[in-house]
Amino acid sequence: MSLPALLTLFALAALAPALTRRLPNGAAWLLACVPAAICALFAVTAAGLAPEQFRIESTPWAPTLGASLSFRLDGLSLAFGMLITGIGALIIVYAGGYLHGDARLGRFLGFLLFFMAAMLGVVLADNILALFVFWELTSLASYLLIGFKNEDGRSRRAALQALIVTGGGGAALLAGLLLFAQIGGSMELSGLIANPVDPTTDPLLLAAVVLILIGCFTKSAQVPFHFWLPNAMEAPTPVSAYLHSATMVKAGVYLMARLNPAFGGSDIWTWSLVLFGGATMLAGAVLALRQTDLKLMLAYTTVMALGLLTFLIGIGGKGGLEAMALFLLAHAFYKGGLFMAVGAVDHEAGTRDLRKMGGLLRPMPALAVAVFVIALSSAGLPPFLGFLAKEYAYEAGLGATHLPIAATFAMLLANVCLVAVAGAVSVGIFLGPARPELAHVHEAPLSLRLGPSVLALLTLAAGLAPGALGAFAIAPLVSAMSGQTFAADLHLWAGFTPALGLSVITLMLGYLAYLRLAALRDLLARAIAATFTFDDVYDRMYRVKIRLAARLTTALQRGSLGFYLSLVFAALGVAPIGGMLYWGWPEIAPDLAGLRAIDVGALALLATGGLAVGLIQARLTAIVALGLVGFAVALIFLLYGAPDLAFTQFMVETMAVVILALALLRLPLAGGRRRSGLVALRDIVIAGLAGISVSTVLLGVLARPFDPLLSEYFAENSYTLAHGRNVVNVILVDFRALDTLGEISVIAVAAIAAYGMIRFRTRAGKGDSR
Amino acid sequence: MTSLGAADLVPVIPELFLATAGMALLMLGVFRGDGSTRFVSTLSVLSLAIAFLLLGLLPEGRTEAFAGMFVTDAFAVFVKSLVLLGSALTIVMSSAYIRSERMERFEFPVLVLFATLGMMMMVSANDLMSLYLGLELQSLALYVLAAFKRESTRATEAGLKYFVLGALSSGMLLYGCSLIYGFAGTTSFPLIAGLFAGGVEVSIGLIVGIVFLTAGLAFKVSAVPFHMWTPDVYEGAPTAVTAFFAVAPKIAALGLFVRAMIAPFGELADEWRQIIVLLSVASIALGAVAAIGQSNIKRLMAYSSIGHVGYALIGLAAGTQQGVRGVLIYLAIYLAMNVGAFAVILSMRVKNGMVERIEDLGGLAQSRPMMAAAMAIFMFSLAGIPPLAGFFAKFYVLAAAIDAGLYALAVIGVIGSVVGAYYYLRIIKIMYIDPQAEPLEKPMHRELGVVLTVSALFTLLFFAYPAPLLAGAEAAAASLLSP
């Protein structure tokens, strides 16, 4: 059922624009029915599975490679699936109201459904390749949705930033997953998480874990990658509520939870998650209090919540995972609801600045009721789900194996901040004196109220029926995350526990913080302005990269052929030296004893010619000097018993000098540029380097005993097979006769072509028309 | 020695046909003049198609010709199919361009045919001699093509640069070949391979020979640091020629590279692996960074191709069957993405002629939504973003590298793909967000439209049914590694 569900959603995404054009008013409601139905389907499936049970659905994909498109249905994936489709359905309705009358509504709904399908794919996928593909699709969808207001520069920047950060993390994730699969011997998550492993035993596994965590941390906006999430709030509110609060940013949390059965309990896993999660939680809390824009305030509390979720997975054990499961649901309900409510207020009142709000209870009573319920849950008051989540989180913190006091204290600070923000969003907006400039505000339409109201009901129902919640959602979630069977036993009232005491302290401190919010804000703003933000770091790195790229290109690619040739020869000179430094210098033992005076003379001629080519500035003279080198080489051939080769070389060199000189004289270059001394020096150095290092290598080669295989073969067979005494001749006309024939034909064809061209030119010269 | 029988020529039938067709078309052009260019082009495409069919009709398995200097196996057939496809598509795509740029001369399709013939010889080379012959036949045709627009100084400069640097690389390659011959005593790939079968110690002369051979081949595939000609030639050559350069010759040269490393020197993978890794890392790094500052789209594609060669070389560095399979998949997908992208570039025509700055694509999403969508698909795919085909291309070589224990190389590959994504995304941003540039002329030529649509659909939907391509690449890789 996973694959049909995904395909349906993708198809629906493609159909959405056309449908919206036909039915501008009803399309959103109609489209929302499909994810709602899928949600119901997941609920039925979940009810039919025992907590520790899971089901694999597999379709062949590339059978020759054994790759299959497989999905895993268990407590974790079904819970996420229900959140994605359930909240998704509410968001679709909400978006229909939010962008009512906008010409681009259809496209927007299409993008949202596309995202929904991709996100569903992430949580259902069992094959790691499929998981990664869906993972990147969610980044892509988020890019499209954040940049939806493409006429706005800040939206574009935020969209690109989110894509670069999460896409880059995605790449790390891919590398990590591939490594993990290689070590674990399976491409399926089910196979990989079946047994716990300790990453510290294998450095490669450790690298895999680090890479995977980078992927999760970027996606779930953990410090130091958290900066993209608040910037992403430039997106239309339905996007913020859905992608950047309830679902996409939880993909990283999901994956950590998914892999917890394999890595949970190892020190590196625990410490990374606790430290980064804790830092994110505190940073999010502090930054949230600083904001005046309600949406940004919610964004930073989302960062805080993501930190807390990571933190709780890190604490692990039954307690930590149980608290994580509860907080996951509680946060999805209340944060989604709050975002939608703030968006609805913004939609009606035209502002989301906290300082301009107040007294909206009278015009918007229905929305106000929903918001108050959600805010109470968010602040952690009974009998709402948020209370349960907070109690169990405190209990987990107090029971943590490492640093229980610090953990609990960090959570206390974060929760205090949540209380203050909840106050700002509920009391700050709806109570207090009515503002004259907000007199025009009316109640939000049903489509905008539906989401907050349903989520408010859910958070209340879940809080009132903890037993049912535990059996239906928490037990399967914890079982899947721990890899062991777990039976939930949740109570709203657990007696007078230390956790309850902490709750009371939280509420009191939170109330104080809310009252002194303005003062706190100024204090934090001053403190933060004195330090740097990661957003700036991102900007700086971005600029440095572009400048570096431009410099590199202009330095390397300047369009001059001479420069390119020098580069090649420089590489030719440096590479062998590098190789020899690495593998050791060859043993060079040239036999200098047998050197005659005439040999030395030839060598001197060679060296003089070479040096002259480098030093002489005029082109023609340099060419003649080059000829000198050739003649010296020919002389060496002559002295060492290869007269035929020597004469060929003499001829070739003479012809080359003559032809080059002729060509240069015909070209309009005479006089012209001369090389400057510096350039000449550079050329000499490069040429010398290349020459010396290649010669060294060759000397090294020749110092080894020569392999006489070929010479012996020809020496033995020349006379017996071909009846010739000159081996070279025999090779040319017998052993390689066909090649010689080919060479002769080539020369003949070239001669004919040259003749044709000369004739053609003379005719053209006489003025014949072609 | 060995006699040349008629049966010996069976594996060469596609090449023989192509050679005959090329010469016949050359004569046809000479006698009918430049007015016959369209006719010659059509017949050239037809010849390539027939050669493609003949390729399919060859007997299965490994067969040799010319005393073992030429081999046809699944690997050769796979790469040759891609080369023929690339060449045919280039001729189809460029017909409108050469007409409007006043370079409609019958030699154009004929030169493409001869270059293709050279590429097919390269891919089937089973001996250092046939390797060099095929390579030079291809290169000489390409030098002329680069300078095909004789009156354009940029094009002639590009041709000259290509020629000088190409000749230098051929020299290095030959030097390497003669060292190998001297120390191995044979030029035949299987016989060379036979020398190392027992795990004997390798003479240093042979290693030096391999190094020079590798340097020469690196030139032909334009891997860093032997890439310098690429941006200048891509930018200077007429766009139709650039489109050709970017696809078929690159595929053939990589095919040759793989065969020349694996077939004779497969046992020595540990010796040459470092060189390939070095080439690969440098190419990926330069390809990722250097393209960022470009404003000319052809130049950008040049850097992009350098980067992609780096990725394909990852598969070769692995040196395993999985690695070779990765390279082959890469080549097939690379073909689709580049043909498509160049179909768009060849459509970048405004009232006063062709344009090639990236800014000229501004606002394309408004004026030509379908074309912009297709280009966006190619760019996302070149950037390696799933689920587009380009992602799978990278995935298979990276997976092979990890399997072969080249972890650092795989990680560098991943980082390079993230950094490189920037400039592909920038093109998408320009098309979708930036202000409208001078609108491109309508309508798009029909043949370009067809090529564009087909390649976009392939790139987009590859993930849904990858099995046939994967199976083909698997069989081809197996034929090379365990003949």
Tab-separated table of C-alpha atoms in Angstrom, chain A residues 372-509:
chain	number	residue	atom	x	y	z
A	372	PHE	CA	-5.660	29.138	24.045
A	373	VAL	CA	-6.048	25.372	24.160
A	374	ILE	CA	-2.944	24.889	22.037
A	375	ALA	CA	-0.952	27.453	23.984
A	376	LEU	CA	-1.815	25.722	27.269
A	377	SER	CA	-0.588	22.457	25.825
A	378	SER	CA	2.559	24.153	24.595
A	379	ALA	CA	3.177	25.672	28.001
A	380	GLY	CA	2.804	22.203	29.456
A	381	LEU	CA	-0.324	22.517	31.531
A	382	PRO	CA	-2.623	19.615	32.379
A	383	PRO	CA	-4.731	18.010	31.038
A	384	PHE	CA	-3.142	18.549	27.638
A	385	LEU	CA	-0.660	16.399	25.747
A	386	GLY	CA	2.073	18.981	26.271
A	387	PHE	CA	1.914	18.380	29.995
A	388	LEU	CA	2.516	14.664	29.568
A	389	ALA	CA	5.432	15.322	27.234
A	390	LYS	CA	7.057	17.731	29.650
A	391	GLU	CA	6.611	15.483	32.700
A	392	TYR	CA	8.136	12.494	30.993
A	393	ALA	CA	10.971	14.591	29.566
A	394	TYR	CA	11.880	15.796	33.087
A	395	GLU	CA	11.701	12.254	34.342
A	396	ALA	CA	14.013	11.090	31.548
A	397	GLY	CA	16.422	13.926	32.298
A	398	LEU	CA	16.550	13.100	35.979
A	399	GLY	CA	17.105	9.451	35.151
A	400	ALA	CA	19.793	10.080	32.541
A	401	THR	CA	22.985	8.057	32.902
A	402	HIS	CA	25.235	10.993	32.036
A	403	LEU	CA	24.994	14.413	33.729
A	404	PRO	CA	21.363	14.240	34.884
A	405	ILE	CA	21.463	17.615	36.608
A	406	ALA	CA	22.807	19.517	33.612
A	407	ALA	CA	20.335	17.787	31.306
A	408	THR	CA	17.402	18.627	33.511
A	409	PHE	CA	18.535	22.193	33.954
A	410	ALA	CA	18.865	22.706	30.199
A	411	MET	CA	15.363	21.362	29.679
A	412	LEU	CA	14.064	23.626	32.409
A	413	LEU	CA	15.427	26.688	30.623
A	414	ALA	CA	13.941	25.569	27.324
A	415	ASN	CA	10.545	24.936	28.876
A	416	VAL	CA	10.548	28.323	30.590
A	417	CYS	CA	11.013	29.868	27.200
A	418	LEU	CA	8.136	27.805	25.802
A	419	VAL	CA	5.846	29.119	28.522
A	420	ALA	CA	6.804	32.702	27.731
A	421	VAL	CA	6.252	32.217	24.025
A	422	ALA	CA	2.934	30.495	24.618
A	423	GLY	CA	1.915	33.508	26.663
A	424	ALA	CA	2.950	35.896	23.939
A	425	VAL	CA	1.027	34.009	21.276
A	426	SER	CA	-2.194	33.629	23.256
A	427	VAL	CA	-2.485	36.409	25.819
A	428	GLY	CA	-0.418	38.825	23.756
A	429	ILE	CA	-2.626	38.543	20.709
A	430	PHE	CA	-6.087	38.089	22.069
A	431	LEU	CA	-6.268	39.773	25.478
A	432	GLY	CA	-5.468	43.270	26.560
A	433	PRO	CA	-6.978	46.500	25.328
A	434	ALA	CA	-8.346	46.557	21.793
A	435	ARG	CA	-6.107	48.402	19.338
A	436	PRO	CA	-7.824	51.018	17.213
A	437	GLU	CA	-5.679	50.171	14.199
A	438	LEU	CA	-6.967	46.584	14.379
A	439	ALA	CA	-10.629	47.562	14.386
A	440	HIS	CA	-11.207	46.187	10.885
A	441	VAL	CA	-10.319	42.621	11.861
A	442	HIS	CA	-12.938	39.883	11.394
A	443	GLU	CA	-13.106	36.247	12.341
A	444	ALA	CA	-10.955	34.060	10.102
A	445	PRO	CA	-12.821	31.867	7.583
A	446	LEU	CA	-13.459	28.216	8.366
A	447	SER	CA	-10.608	27.004	6.163
A	448	LEU	CA	-8.116	28.966	8.271
A	449	ARG	CA	-9.670	27.912	11.579
A	450	LEU	CA	-10.108	24.223	10.826
A	451	GLY	CA	-6.449	23.289	11.341
A	452	PRO	CA	-5.929	24.956	14.724
A	453	SER	CA	-9.282	23.686	15.972
A	454	VAL	CA	-8.707	20.060	15.007
A	455	LEU	CA	-5.199	20.116	16.462
A	456	ALA	CA	-6.510	21.708	19.661
A	457	LEU	CA	-9.041	18.909	19.996
A	458	LEU	CA	-6.379	16.289	19.377
A	459	THR	CA	-4.023	17.685	21.976
A	460	LEU	CA	-6.841	17.710	24.509
A	461	ALA	CA	-8.076	14.215	23.625
A	462	ALA	CA	-4.594	12.760	23.757
A	463	GLY	CA	-4.009	14.334	27.148
A	464	LEU	CA	-7.280	13.022	28.544
A	465	ALA	CA	-6.825	9.460	27.283
A	466	PRO	CA	-3.164	8.667	27.941
A	467	GLY	CA	-3.824	4.925	28.051
A	468	ALA	CA	-5.238	4.801	24.531
A	469	LEU	CA	-2.491	7.088	23.273
A	470	GLY	CA	0.135	4.853	24.819
A	471	ALA	CA	-1.231	1.692	23.277
A	472	PHE	CA	-1.900	3.180	19.866
A	473	ALA	CA	1.121	5.409	19.272
A	474	ILE	CA	3.710	5.572	22.035
A	475	ALA	CA	4.354	1.855	22.519
A	476	PRO	CA	4.878	1.148	18.802
A	477	LEU	CA	7.047	4.267	18.468
A	478	VAL	CA	9.301	3.384	21.362
A	479	SER	CA	9.482	-0.259	20.273
A	480	ALA	CA	10.620	0.771	16.807
A	481	MET	CA	13.167	3.251	18.147
A	482	SER	CA	14.638	0.883	20.716
A	483	GLY	CA	14.366	-2.317	18.740
A	484	GLN	CA	12.776	-4.016	21.753
A	485	THR	CA	9.205	-4.622	22.752
A	486	PHE	CA	7.851	-1.881	24.942
A	487	ALA	CA	4.533	-1.545	26.733
A	488	ALA	CA	3.492	2.022	27.499
A	489	ASP	CA	1.923	2.857	30.819
A	490	LEU	CA	1.069	6.534	30.735
A	491	HIS	CA	-0.684	8.489	33.468
A	492	LEU	CA	-1.740	12.082	33.556
A	493	TRP	CA	-1.410	12.086	37.308
A	494	ALA	CA	1.616	10.258	38.603
A	495	GLY	CA	1.551	11.587	42.143
A	496	PHE	CA	3.883	14.182	43.661
A	497	THR	CA	7.061	13.464	41.750
A	498	PRO	CA	10.205	15.592	41.310
A	499	ALA	CA	9.033	16.139	37.718
A	500	LEU	CA	5.843	17.763	38.958
A	501	GLY	CA	7.853	20.045	41.169
A	502	LEU	CA	9.975	21.042	38.199
A	503	SER	CA	6.796	21.770	36.256
A	504	VAL	CA	5.621	24.175	38.900
A	505	ILE	CA	8.978	25.960	38.877
A	506	THR	CA	8.847	26.080	35.070
A	507	LEU	CA	5.453	27.721	35.093
A	508	MET	CA	6.425	30.340	37.639
A	509	LEU	CA	9.648	31.239	35.879
